[in-house]
Short mmCIF file of C-alpha atoms and ligand atoms in Angstrom, two decimals:
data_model
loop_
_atom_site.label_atom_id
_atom_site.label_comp_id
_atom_site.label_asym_id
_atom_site.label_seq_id
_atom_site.Cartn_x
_atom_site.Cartn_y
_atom_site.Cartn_z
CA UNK A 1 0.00 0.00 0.00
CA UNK A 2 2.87 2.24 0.81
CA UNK A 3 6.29 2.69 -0.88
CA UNK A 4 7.85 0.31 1.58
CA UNK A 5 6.45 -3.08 2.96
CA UNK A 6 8.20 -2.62 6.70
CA UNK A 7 6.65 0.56 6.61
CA UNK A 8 3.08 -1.37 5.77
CA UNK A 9 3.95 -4.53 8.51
CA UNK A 10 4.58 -1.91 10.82
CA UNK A 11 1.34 -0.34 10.68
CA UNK A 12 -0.29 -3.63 10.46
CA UNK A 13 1.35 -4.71 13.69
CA UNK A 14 0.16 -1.92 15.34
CA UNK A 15 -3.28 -2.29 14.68
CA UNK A 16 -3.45 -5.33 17.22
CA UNK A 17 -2.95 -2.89 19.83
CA UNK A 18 -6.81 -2.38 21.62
CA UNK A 19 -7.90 0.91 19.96
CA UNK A 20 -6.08 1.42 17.24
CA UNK A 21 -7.33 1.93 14.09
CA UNK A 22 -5.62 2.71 10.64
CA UNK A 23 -5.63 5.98 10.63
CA UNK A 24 -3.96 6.09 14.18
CA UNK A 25 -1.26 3.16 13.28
CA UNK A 26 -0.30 5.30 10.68
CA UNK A 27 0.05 8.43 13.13
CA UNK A 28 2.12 6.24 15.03
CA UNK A 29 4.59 4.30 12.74
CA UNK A 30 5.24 7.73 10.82
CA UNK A 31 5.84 9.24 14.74
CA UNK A 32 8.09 6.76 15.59
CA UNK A 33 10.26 6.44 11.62
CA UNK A 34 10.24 10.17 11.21
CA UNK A 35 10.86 11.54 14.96
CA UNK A 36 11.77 8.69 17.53
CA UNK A 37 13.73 5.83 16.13
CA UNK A 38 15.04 5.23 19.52
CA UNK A 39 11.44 4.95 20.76
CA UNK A 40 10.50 2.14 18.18
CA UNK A 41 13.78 0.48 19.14
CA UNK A 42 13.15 0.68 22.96
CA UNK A 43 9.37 -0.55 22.54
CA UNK A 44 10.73 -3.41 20.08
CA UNK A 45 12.51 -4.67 23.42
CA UNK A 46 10.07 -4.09 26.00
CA UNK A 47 7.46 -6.22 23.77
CA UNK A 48 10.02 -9.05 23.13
CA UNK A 49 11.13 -9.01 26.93
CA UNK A 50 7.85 -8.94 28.10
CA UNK A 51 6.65 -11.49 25.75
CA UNK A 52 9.40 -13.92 26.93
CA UNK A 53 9.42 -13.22 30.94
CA UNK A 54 6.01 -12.27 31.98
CA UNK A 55 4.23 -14.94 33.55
CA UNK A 56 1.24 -15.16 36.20
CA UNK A 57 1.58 -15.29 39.80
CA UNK A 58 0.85 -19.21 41.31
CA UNK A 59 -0.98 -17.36 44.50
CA UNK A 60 -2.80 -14.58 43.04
CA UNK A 61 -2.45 -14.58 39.35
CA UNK A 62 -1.14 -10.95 38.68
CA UNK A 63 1.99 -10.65 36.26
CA UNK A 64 5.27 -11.48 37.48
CA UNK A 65 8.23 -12.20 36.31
CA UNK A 66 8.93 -14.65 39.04
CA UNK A 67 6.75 -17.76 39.90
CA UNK A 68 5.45 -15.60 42.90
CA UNK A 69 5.16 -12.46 42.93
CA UNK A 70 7.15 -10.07 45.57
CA UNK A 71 3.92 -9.18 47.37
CA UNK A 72 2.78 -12.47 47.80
CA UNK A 73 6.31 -12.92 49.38
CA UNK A 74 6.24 -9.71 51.24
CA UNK A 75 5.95 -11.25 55.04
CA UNK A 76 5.24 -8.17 55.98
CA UNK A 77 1.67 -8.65 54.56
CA UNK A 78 -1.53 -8.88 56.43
CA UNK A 79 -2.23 -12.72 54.75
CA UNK A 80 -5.95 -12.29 56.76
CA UNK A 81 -7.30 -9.79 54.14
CA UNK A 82 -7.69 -10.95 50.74
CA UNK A 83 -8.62 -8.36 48.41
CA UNK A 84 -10.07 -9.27 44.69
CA UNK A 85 -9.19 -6.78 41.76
CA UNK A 86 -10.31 -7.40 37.96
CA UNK A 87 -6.09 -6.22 36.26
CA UNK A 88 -2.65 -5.26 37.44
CA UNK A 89 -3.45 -1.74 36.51
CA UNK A 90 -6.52 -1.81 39.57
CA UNK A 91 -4.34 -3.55 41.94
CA UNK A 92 -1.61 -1.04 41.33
CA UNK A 93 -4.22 1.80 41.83
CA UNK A 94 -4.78 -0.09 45.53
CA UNK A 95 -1.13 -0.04 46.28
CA UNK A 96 -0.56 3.79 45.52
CA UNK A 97 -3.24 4.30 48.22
CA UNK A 98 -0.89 3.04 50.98
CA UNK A 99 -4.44 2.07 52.57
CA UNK A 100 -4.45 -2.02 52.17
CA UNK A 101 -1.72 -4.36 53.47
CA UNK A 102 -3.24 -7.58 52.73
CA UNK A 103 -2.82 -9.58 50.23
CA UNK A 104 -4.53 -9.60 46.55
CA UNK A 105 -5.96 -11.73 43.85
CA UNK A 106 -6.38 -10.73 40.47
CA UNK A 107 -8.97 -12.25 38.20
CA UNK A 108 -7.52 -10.74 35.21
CA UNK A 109 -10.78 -9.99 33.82
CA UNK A 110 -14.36 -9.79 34.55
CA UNK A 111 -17.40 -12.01 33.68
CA UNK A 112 -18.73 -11.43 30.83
CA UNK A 113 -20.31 -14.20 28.87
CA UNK A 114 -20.74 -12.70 25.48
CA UNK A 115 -17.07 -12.08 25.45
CA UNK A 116 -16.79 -15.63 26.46
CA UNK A 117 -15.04 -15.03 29.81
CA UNK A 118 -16.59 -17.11 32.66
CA UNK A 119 -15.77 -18.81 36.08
CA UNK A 120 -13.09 -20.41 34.52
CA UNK A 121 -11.44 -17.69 32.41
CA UNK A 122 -11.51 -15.32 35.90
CA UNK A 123 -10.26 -18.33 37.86
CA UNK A 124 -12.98 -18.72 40.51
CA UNK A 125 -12.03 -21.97 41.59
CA UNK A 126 -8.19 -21.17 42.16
CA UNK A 127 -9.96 -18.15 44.34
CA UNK A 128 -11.82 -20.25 46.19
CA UNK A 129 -9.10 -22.48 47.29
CA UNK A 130 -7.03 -19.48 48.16
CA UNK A 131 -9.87 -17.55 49.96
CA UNK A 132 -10.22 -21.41 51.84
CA UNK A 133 -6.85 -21.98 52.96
CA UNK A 134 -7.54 -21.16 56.61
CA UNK A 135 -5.22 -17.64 56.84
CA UNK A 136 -7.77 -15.49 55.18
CA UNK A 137 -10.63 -14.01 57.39
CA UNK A 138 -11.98 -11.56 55.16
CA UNK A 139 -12.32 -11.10 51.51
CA UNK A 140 -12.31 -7.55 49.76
CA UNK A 141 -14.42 -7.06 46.71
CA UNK A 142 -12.49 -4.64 44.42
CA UNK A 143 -13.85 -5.07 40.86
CA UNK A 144 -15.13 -2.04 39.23
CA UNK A 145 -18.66 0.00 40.07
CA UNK A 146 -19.57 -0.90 36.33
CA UNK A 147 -22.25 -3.80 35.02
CA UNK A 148 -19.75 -6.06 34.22
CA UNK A 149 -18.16 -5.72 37.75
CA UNK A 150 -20.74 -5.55 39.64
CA UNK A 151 -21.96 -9.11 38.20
CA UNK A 152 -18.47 -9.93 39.01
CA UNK A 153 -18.27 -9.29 41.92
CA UNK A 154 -21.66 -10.74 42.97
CA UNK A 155 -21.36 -13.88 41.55
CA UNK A 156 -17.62 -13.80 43.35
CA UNK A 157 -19.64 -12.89 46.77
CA UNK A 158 -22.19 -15.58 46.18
CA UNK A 159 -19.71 -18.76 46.10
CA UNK A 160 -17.70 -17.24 48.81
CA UNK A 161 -20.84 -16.59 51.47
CA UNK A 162 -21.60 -20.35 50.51
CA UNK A 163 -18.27 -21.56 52.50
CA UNK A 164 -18.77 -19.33 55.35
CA UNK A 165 -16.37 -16.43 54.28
CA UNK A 166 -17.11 -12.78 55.04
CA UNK A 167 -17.40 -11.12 51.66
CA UNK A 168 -16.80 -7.16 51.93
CA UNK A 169 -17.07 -5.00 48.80
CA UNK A 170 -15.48 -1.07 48.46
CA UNK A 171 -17.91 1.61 49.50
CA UNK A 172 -19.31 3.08 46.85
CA UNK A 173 -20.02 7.08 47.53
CA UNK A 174 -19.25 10.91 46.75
CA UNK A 175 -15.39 11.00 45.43
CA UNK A 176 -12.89 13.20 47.96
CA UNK A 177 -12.74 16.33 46.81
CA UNK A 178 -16.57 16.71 45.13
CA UNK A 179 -19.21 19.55 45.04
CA UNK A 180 -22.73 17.27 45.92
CA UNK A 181 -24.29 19.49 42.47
CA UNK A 182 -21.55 17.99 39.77
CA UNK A 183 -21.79 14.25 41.66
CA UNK A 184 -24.25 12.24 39.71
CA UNK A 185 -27.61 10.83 41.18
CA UNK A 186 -26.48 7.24 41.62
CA UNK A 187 -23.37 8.19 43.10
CA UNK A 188 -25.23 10.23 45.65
CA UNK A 189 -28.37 7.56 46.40
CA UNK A 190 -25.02 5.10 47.04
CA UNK A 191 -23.46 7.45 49.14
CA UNK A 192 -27.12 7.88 51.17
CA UNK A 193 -27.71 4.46 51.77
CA UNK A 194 -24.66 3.62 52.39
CA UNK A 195 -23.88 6.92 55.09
CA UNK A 196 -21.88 5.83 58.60
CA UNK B 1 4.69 0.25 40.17
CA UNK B 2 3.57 -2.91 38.93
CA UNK B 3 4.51 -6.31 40.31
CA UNK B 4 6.72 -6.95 37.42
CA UNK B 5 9.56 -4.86 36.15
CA UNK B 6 8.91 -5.84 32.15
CA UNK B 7 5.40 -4.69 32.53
CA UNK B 8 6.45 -1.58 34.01
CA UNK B 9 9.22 -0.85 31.30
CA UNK B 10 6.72 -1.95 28.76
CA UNK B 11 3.94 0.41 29.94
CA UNK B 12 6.55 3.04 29.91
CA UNK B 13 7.37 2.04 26.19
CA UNK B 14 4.22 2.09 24.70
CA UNK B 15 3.38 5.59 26.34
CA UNK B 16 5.93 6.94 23.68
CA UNK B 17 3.54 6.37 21.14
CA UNK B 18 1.56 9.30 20.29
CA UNK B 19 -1.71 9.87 21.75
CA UNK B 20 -1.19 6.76 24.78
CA UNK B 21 -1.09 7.73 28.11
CA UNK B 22 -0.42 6.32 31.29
CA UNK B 23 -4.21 4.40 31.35
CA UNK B 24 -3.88 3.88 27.58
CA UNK B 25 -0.86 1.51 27.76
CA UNK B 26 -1.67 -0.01 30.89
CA UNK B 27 -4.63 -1.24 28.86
CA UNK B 28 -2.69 -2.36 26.22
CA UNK B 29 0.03 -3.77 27.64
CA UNK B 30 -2.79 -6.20 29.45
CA UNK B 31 -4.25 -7.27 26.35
CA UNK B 32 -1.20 -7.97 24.51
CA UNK B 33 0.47 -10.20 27.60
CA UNK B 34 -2.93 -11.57 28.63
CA UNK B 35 -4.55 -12.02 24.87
CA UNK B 36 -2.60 -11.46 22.29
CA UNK B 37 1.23 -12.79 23.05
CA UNK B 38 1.88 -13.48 19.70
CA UNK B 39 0.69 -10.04 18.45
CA UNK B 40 3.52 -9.01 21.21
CA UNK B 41 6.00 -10.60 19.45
CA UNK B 42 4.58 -9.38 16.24
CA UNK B 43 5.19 -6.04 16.51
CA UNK B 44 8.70 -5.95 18.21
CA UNK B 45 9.63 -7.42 14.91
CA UNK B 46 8.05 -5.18 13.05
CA UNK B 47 9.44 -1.94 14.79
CA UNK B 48 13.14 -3.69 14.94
CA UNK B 49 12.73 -4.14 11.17
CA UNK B 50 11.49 -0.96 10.20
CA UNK B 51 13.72 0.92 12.71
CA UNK B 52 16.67 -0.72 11.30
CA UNK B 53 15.94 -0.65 7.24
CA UNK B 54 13.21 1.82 6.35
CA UNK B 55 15.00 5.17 5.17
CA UNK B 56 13.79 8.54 3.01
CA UNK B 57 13.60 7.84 -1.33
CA UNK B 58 16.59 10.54 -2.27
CA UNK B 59 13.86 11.68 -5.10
CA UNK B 60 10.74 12.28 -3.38
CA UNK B 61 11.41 11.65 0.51
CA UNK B 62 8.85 9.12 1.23
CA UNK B 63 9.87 6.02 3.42
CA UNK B 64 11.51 3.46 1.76
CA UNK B 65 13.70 0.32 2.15
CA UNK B 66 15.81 1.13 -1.50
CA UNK B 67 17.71 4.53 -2.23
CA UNK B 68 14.67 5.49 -4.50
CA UNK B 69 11.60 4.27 -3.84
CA UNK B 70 9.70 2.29 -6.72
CA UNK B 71 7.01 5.34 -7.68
CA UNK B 72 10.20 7.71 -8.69
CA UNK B 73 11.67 4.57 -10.47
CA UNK B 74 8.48 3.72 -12.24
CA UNK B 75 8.96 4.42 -16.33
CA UNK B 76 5.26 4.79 -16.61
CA UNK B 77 4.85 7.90 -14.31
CA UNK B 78 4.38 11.22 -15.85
CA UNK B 79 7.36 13.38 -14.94
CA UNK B 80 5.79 16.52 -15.47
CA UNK B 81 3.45 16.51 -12.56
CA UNK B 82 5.29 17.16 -9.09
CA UNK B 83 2.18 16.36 -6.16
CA UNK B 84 3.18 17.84 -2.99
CA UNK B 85 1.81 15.87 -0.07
CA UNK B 86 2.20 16.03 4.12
CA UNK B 87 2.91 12.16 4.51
CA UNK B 88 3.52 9.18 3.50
CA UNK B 89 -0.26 8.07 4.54
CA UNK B 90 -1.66 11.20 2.22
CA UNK B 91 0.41 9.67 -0.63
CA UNK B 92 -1.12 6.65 -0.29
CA UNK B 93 -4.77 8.13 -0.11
CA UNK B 94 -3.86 9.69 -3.40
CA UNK B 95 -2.67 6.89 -4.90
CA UNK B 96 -5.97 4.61 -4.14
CA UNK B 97 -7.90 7.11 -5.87
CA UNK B 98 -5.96 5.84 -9.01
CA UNK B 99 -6.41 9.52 -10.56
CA UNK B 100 -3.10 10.65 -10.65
CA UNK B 101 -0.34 9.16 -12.64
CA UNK B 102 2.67 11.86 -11.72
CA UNK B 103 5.47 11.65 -8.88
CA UNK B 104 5.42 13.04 -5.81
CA UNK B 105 7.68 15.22 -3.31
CA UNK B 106 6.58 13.91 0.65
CA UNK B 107 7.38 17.10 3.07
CA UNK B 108 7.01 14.55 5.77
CA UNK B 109 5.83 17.44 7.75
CA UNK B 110 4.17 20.84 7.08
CA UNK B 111 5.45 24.30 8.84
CA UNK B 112 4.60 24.57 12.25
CA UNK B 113 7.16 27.26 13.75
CA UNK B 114 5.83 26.95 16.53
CA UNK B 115 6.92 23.49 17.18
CA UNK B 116 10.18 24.29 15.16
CA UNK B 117 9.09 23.03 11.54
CA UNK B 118 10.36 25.50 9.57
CA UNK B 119 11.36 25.45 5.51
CA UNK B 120 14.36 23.27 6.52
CA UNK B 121 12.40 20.56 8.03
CA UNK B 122 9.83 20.06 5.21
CA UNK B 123 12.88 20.64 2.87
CA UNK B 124 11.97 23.07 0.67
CA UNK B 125 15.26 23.71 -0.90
CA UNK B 126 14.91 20.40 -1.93
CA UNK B 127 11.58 20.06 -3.27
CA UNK B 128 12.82 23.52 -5.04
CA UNK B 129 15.63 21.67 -6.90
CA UNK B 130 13.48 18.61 -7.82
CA UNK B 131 10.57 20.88 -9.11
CA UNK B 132 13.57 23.10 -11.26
CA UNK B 133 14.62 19.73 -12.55
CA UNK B 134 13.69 20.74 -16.43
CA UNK B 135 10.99 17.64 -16.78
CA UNK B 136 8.36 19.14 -13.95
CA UNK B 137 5.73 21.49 -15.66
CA UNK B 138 3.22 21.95 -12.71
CA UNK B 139 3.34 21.34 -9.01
CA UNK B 140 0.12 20.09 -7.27
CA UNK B 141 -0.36 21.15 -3.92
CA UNK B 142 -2.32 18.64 -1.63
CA UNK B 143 -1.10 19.46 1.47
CA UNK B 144 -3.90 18.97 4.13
CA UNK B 145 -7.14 21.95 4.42
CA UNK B 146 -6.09 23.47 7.55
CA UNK B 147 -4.40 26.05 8.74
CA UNK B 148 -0.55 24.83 9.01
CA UNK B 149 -1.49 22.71 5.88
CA UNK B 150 -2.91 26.21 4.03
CA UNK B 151 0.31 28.26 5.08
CA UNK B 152 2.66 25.30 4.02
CA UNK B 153 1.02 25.40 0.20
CA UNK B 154 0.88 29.20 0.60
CA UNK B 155 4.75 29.14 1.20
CA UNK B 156 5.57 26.35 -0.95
CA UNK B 157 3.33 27.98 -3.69
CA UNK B 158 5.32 31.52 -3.37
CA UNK B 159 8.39 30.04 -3.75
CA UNK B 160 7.46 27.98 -6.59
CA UNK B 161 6.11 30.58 -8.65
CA UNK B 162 8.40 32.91 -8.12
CA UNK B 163 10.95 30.59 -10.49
CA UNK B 164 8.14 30.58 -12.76
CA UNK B 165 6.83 27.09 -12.41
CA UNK B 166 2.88 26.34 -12.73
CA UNK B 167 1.14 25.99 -9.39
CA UNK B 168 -2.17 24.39 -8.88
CA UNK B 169 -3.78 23.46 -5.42
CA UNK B 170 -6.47 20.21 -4.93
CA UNK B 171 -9.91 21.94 -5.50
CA UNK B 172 -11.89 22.48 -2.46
CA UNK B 173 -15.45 21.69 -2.31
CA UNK B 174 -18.60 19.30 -1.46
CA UNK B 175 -17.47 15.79 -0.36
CA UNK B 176 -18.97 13.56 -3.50
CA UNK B 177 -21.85 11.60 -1.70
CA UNK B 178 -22.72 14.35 1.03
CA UNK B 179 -26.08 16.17 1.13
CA UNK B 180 -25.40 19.77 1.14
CA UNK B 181 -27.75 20.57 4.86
CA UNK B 182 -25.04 18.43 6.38
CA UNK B 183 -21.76 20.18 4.79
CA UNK B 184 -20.25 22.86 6.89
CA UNK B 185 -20.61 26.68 5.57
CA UNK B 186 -16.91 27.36 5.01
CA UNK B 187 -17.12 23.87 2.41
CA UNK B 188 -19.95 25.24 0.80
CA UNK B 189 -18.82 28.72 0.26
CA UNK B 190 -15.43 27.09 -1.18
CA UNK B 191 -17.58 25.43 -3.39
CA UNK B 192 -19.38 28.23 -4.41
CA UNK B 193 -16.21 30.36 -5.15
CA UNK B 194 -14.28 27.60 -6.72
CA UNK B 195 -17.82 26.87 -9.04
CA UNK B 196 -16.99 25.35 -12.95
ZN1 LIG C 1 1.27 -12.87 43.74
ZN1 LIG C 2 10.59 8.37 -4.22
#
């Protein structure tokens, strides 16, 4: 299509990337050929490194490079409180908040059964086992305040309750920092019923 | 930040890309490791390749793997129309329309002073030479319709002229297919004063 075929593989290669259309591939390889050779070269070895050396946690699934991840090592951990995140990118959210010192498991995902992504794909039974291995007292529903993760989350809740765990979820309510007039309704009804 | 230091350096990799931020690449980095490994590996090759082997056609500066790309070399072109595009990506719109037969002259750029693109950087002295060449009887402007792309042809055209060379510019007007209510007023009044 162009007048050079790593040119077009490029741009091809770049359309696997979640979001990214033609027009923006194109945006991207001419960025990178024209203005930041050194970036395409960097990003060449990040993908091939983390290709090769990512795996997944054995305890709590997130992406390590190791078989277990340093905060499942961590002694320092609080291995009472389990808390349940849908990505890496959530749990890492968690961890900038200083606020939680237990321990985590990450589906890597969320239900959603059009999409093909079930119990299995979210790994409830390796949850279960974990959540049922006598240290953990409480588990800490973290998936997001969207459909998807709210069905997550209660179908998580359900199986847990069943074996006698006590299932928490975040509190949902009026962000830090809001004026009540720009908060929307839901947000606000939440925040009501769930006042302390 | 993450629990894994190739995530972290990959994250930080694909936020180089124009238009990806932080929540951007976090996003993709996730689907590539946790979907799409393969596509991983795809593109580091890609960018390696390209990084390594694609260079600018000595004739018409478009990205190429040879010293002159294969439009410039191609017998069957007309060598008396010069078409000035932006990009490589414009070059190849034009050339799906399969209306113009001529070479080109890529600025791989247009002037932006503000971000430092000046004549230099679009290589005007360049495209001056080539269009001076003896063969070239018209230069076609088809840099984009907006304002850096307008004073870029305005420039371009000055210059060109004043060696007496034949200037034309793409025609503005109604998109073929659109229903006039829908076109914006500056189009139609384009139209209007560009009327055959
Ligand atoms: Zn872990
Ligand atoms: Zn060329």
């Amino acid at each position: 299509m162009s007048s050079s075929d790593s040119l077009d593989a490029l741009i091809q290669a770049l359309r696997r990337l979640p979001g990214v259309g033609l027009k923006s591939a194109q945006r991207m390889a001419f960025h990178l050929l024209q203005r930041d050779r050194e970036g395409a070269r960097v990003l060449s070895r990040a993908l091939h490194e983390a290709a090769g050396s990512v795996q997944h946690c054995a305890r709590c699934h997130t992406f390590t490079e190791a078989g277990v991840c340093h905060t499942c090592l961590d002694p320092k951990r609080d291995a009472t409180r389990l808390c349940v995140v849908e990505t890496p990118a959530d749990q890492s959210a968690l961890e900038r908040t200083g606020a939680f010192k237990g321990l985590y498991f990450v589906l890597m995902g969320r239900l959603s059964p059009l999409d093909g992504v079930g119990p299995k794909e979210i790994g409830l039974q390796k949850l279960m086992e974990r959540a049922t291995n006598g240290a953990v007292q409480e588990v800490i529903l973290a998936t997001n305040f969207n459909a998807e993760g709210e069905a997550t989350a209660h179908v998580i809740s359900e199986a847990l309750k069943s074996r006698g765990l006590h299932v928490t979820r975040l509190a949902r309510g009026v962000p830090v920092g809001s004026e009540l007039e720009y908060v929307d309704l839901g947000t606000i009804a939440h925040a009501l019923a769930d006042r302390r």
